[in-house]
PDB file of C-alpha atoms in Angstrom:
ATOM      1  CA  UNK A   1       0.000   0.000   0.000  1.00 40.00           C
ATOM      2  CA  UNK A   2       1.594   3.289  -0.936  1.00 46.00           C
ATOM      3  CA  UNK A   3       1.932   6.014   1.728  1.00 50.00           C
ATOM      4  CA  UNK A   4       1.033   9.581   1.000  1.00 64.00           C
ATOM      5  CA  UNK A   5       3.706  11.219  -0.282  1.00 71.00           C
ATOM      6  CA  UNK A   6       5.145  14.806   1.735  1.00 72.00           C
ATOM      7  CA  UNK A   7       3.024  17.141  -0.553  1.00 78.00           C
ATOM      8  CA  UNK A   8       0.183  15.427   0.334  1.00 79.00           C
ATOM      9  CA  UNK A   9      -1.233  18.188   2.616  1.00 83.00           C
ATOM     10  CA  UNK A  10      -1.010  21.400   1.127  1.00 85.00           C
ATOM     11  CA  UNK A  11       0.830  24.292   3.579  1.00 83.00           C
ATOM     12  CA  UNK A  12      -0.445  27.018   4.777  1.00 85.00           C
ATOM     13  CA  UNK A  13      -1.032  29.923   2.618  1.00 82.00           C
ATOM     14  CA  UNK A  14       0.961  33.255   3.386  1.00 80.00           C
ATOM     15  CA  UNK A  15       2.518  35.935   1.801  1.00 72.00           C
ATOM     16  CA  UNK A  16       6.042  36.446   1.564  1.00 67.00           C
ATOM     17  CA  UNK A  17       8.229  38.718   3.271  1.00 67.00           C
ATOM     18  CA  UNK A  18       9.454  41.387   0.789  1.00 64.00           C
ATOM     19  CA  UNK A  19      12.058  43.518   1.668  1.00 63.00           C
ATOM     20  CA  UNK A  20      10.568  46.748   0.263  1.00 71.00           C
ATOM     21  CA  UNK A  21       7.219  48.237  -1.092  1.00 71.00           C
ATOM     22  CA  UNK A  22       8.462  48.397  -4.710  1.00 72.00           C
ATOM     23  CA  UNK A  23       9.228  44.541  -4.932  1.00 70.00           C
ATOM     24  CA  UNK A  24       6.209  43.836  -6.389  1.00 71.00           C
ATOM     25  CA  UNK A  25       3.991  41.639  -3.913  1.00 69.00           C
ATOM     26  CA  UNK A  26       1.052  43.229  -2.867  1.00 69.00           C
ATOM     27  CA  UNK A  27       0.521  43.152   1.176  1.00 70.00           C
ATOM     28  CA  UNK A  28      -3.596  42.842   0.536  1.00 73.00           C
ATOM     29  CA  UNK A  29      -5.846  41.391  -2.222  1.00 72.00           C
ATOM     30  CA  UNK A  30      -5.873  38.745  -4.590  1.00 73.00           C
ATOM     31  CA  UNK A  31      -5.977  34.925  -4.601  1.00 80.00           C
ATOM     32  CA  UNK A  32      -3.332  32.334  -3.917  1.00 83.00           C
ATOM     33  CA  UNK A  33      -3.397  29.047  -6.411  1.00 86.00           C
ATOM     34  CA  UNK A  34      -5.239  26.101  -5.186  1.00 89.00           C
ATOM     35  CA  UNK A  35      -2.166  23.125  -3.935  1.00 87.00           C
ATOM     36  CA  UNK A  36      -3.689  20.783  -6.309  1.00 89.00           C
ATOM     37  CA  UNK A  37      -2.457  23.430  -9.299  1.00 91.00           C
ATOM     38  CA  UNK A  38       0.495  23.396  -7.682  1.00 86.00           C
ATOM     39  CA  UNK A  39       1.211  19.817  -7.602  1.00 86.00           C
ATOM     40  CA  UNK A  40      -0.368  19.050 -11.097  1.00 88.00           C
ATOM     41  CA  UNK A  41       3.122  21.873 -12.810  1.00 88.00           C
ATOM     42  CA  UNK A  42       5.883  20.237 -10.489  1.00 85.00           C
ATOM     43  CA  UNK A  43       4.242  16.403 -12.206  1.00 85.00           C
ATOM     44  CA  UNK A  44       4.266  18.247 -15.696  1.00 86.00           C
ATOM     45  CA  UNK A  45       7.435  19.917 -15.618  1.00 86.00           C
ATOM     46  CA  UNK A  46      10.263  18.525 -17.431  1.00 82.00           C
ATOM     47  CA  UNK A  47      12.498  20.731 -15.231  1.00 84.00           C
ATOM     48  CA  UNK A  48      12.672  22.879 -12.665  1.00 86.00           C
ATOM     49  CA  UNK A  49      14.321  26.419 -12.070  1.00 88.00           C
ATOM     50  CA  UNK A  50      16.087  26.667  -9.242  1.00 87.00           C
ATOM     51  CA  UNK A  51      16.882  30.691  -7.933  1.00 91.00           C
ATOM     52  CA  UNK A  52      19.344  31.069  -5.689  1.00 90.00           C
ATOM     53  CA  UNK A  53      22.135  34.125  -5.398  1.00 89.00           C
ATOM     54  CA  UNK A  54      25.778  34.107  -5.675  1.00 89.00           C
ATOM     55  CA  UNK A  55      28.049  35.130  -3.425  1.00 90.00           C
ATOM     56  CA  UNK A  56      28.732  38.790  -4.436  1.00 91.00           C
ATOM     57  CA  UNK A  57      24.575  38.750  -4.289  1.00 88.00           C
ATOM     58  CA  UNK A  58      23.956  38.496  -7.814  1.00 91.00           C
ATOM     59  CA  UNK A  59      20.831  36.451  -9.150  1.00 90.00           C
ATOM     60  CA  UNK A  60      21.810  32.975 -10.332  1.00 92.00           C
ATOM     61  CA  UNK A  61      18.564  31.089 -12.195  1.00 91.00           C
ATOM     62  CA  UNK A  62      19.641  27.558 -13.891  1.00 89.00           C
ATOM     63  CA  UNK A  63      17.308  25.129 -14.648  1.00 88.00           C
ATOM     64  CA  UNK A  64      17.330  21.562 -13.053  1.00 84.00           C
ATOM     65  CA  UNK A  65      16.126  17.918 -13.359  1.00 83.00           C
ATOM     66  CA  UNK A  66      13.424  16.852 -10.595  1.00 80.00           C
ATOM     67  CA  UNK A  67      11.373  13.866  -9.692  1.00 76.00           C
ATOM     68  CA  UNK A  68       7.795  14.059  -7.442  1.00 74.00           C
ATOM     69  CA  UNK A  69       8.118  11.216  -5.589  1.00 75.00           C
ATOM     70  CA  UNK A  70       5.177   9.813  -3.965  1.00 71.00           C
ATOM     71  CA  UNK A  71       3.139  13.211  -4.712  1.00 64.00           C
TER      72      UNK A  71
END
């Protein structure tokens, strides 16, 4: 019998923490995506894009095999 898998239960829905007004995320309004959208891309997606910065603080984007496991 397979065992529900980590995504299983969606999180809990917040906003991020932006560091300034101008960043671009509203504080009020608008909708988050439904989990089961979320989880129906990452099975679609043929890769993933992985942001992270470097170590001057430059933006580094590269895209990147994944696997959902077990949803």
């Amino acid at each position: 019998m397979a065992t529900a898998g980590a995504f299983a239960v969606p999180p809990n829905a917040e906003r991020p923490t932006t560091p300034d007004k101008d960043y671009g995320v509203p504080r009020t309004g608008g909708d988050f995506i439904s989990w089961d959208h979320v989880i129906e891309r990452l099975r679609a997606a043929p890769a993933y894009w992985l942001a992270t910065v470097t170590a001057k603080g430059r933006p580094q984007v590269v895209p990147t095999w994944g696997v959902l496991v077990q949803d």
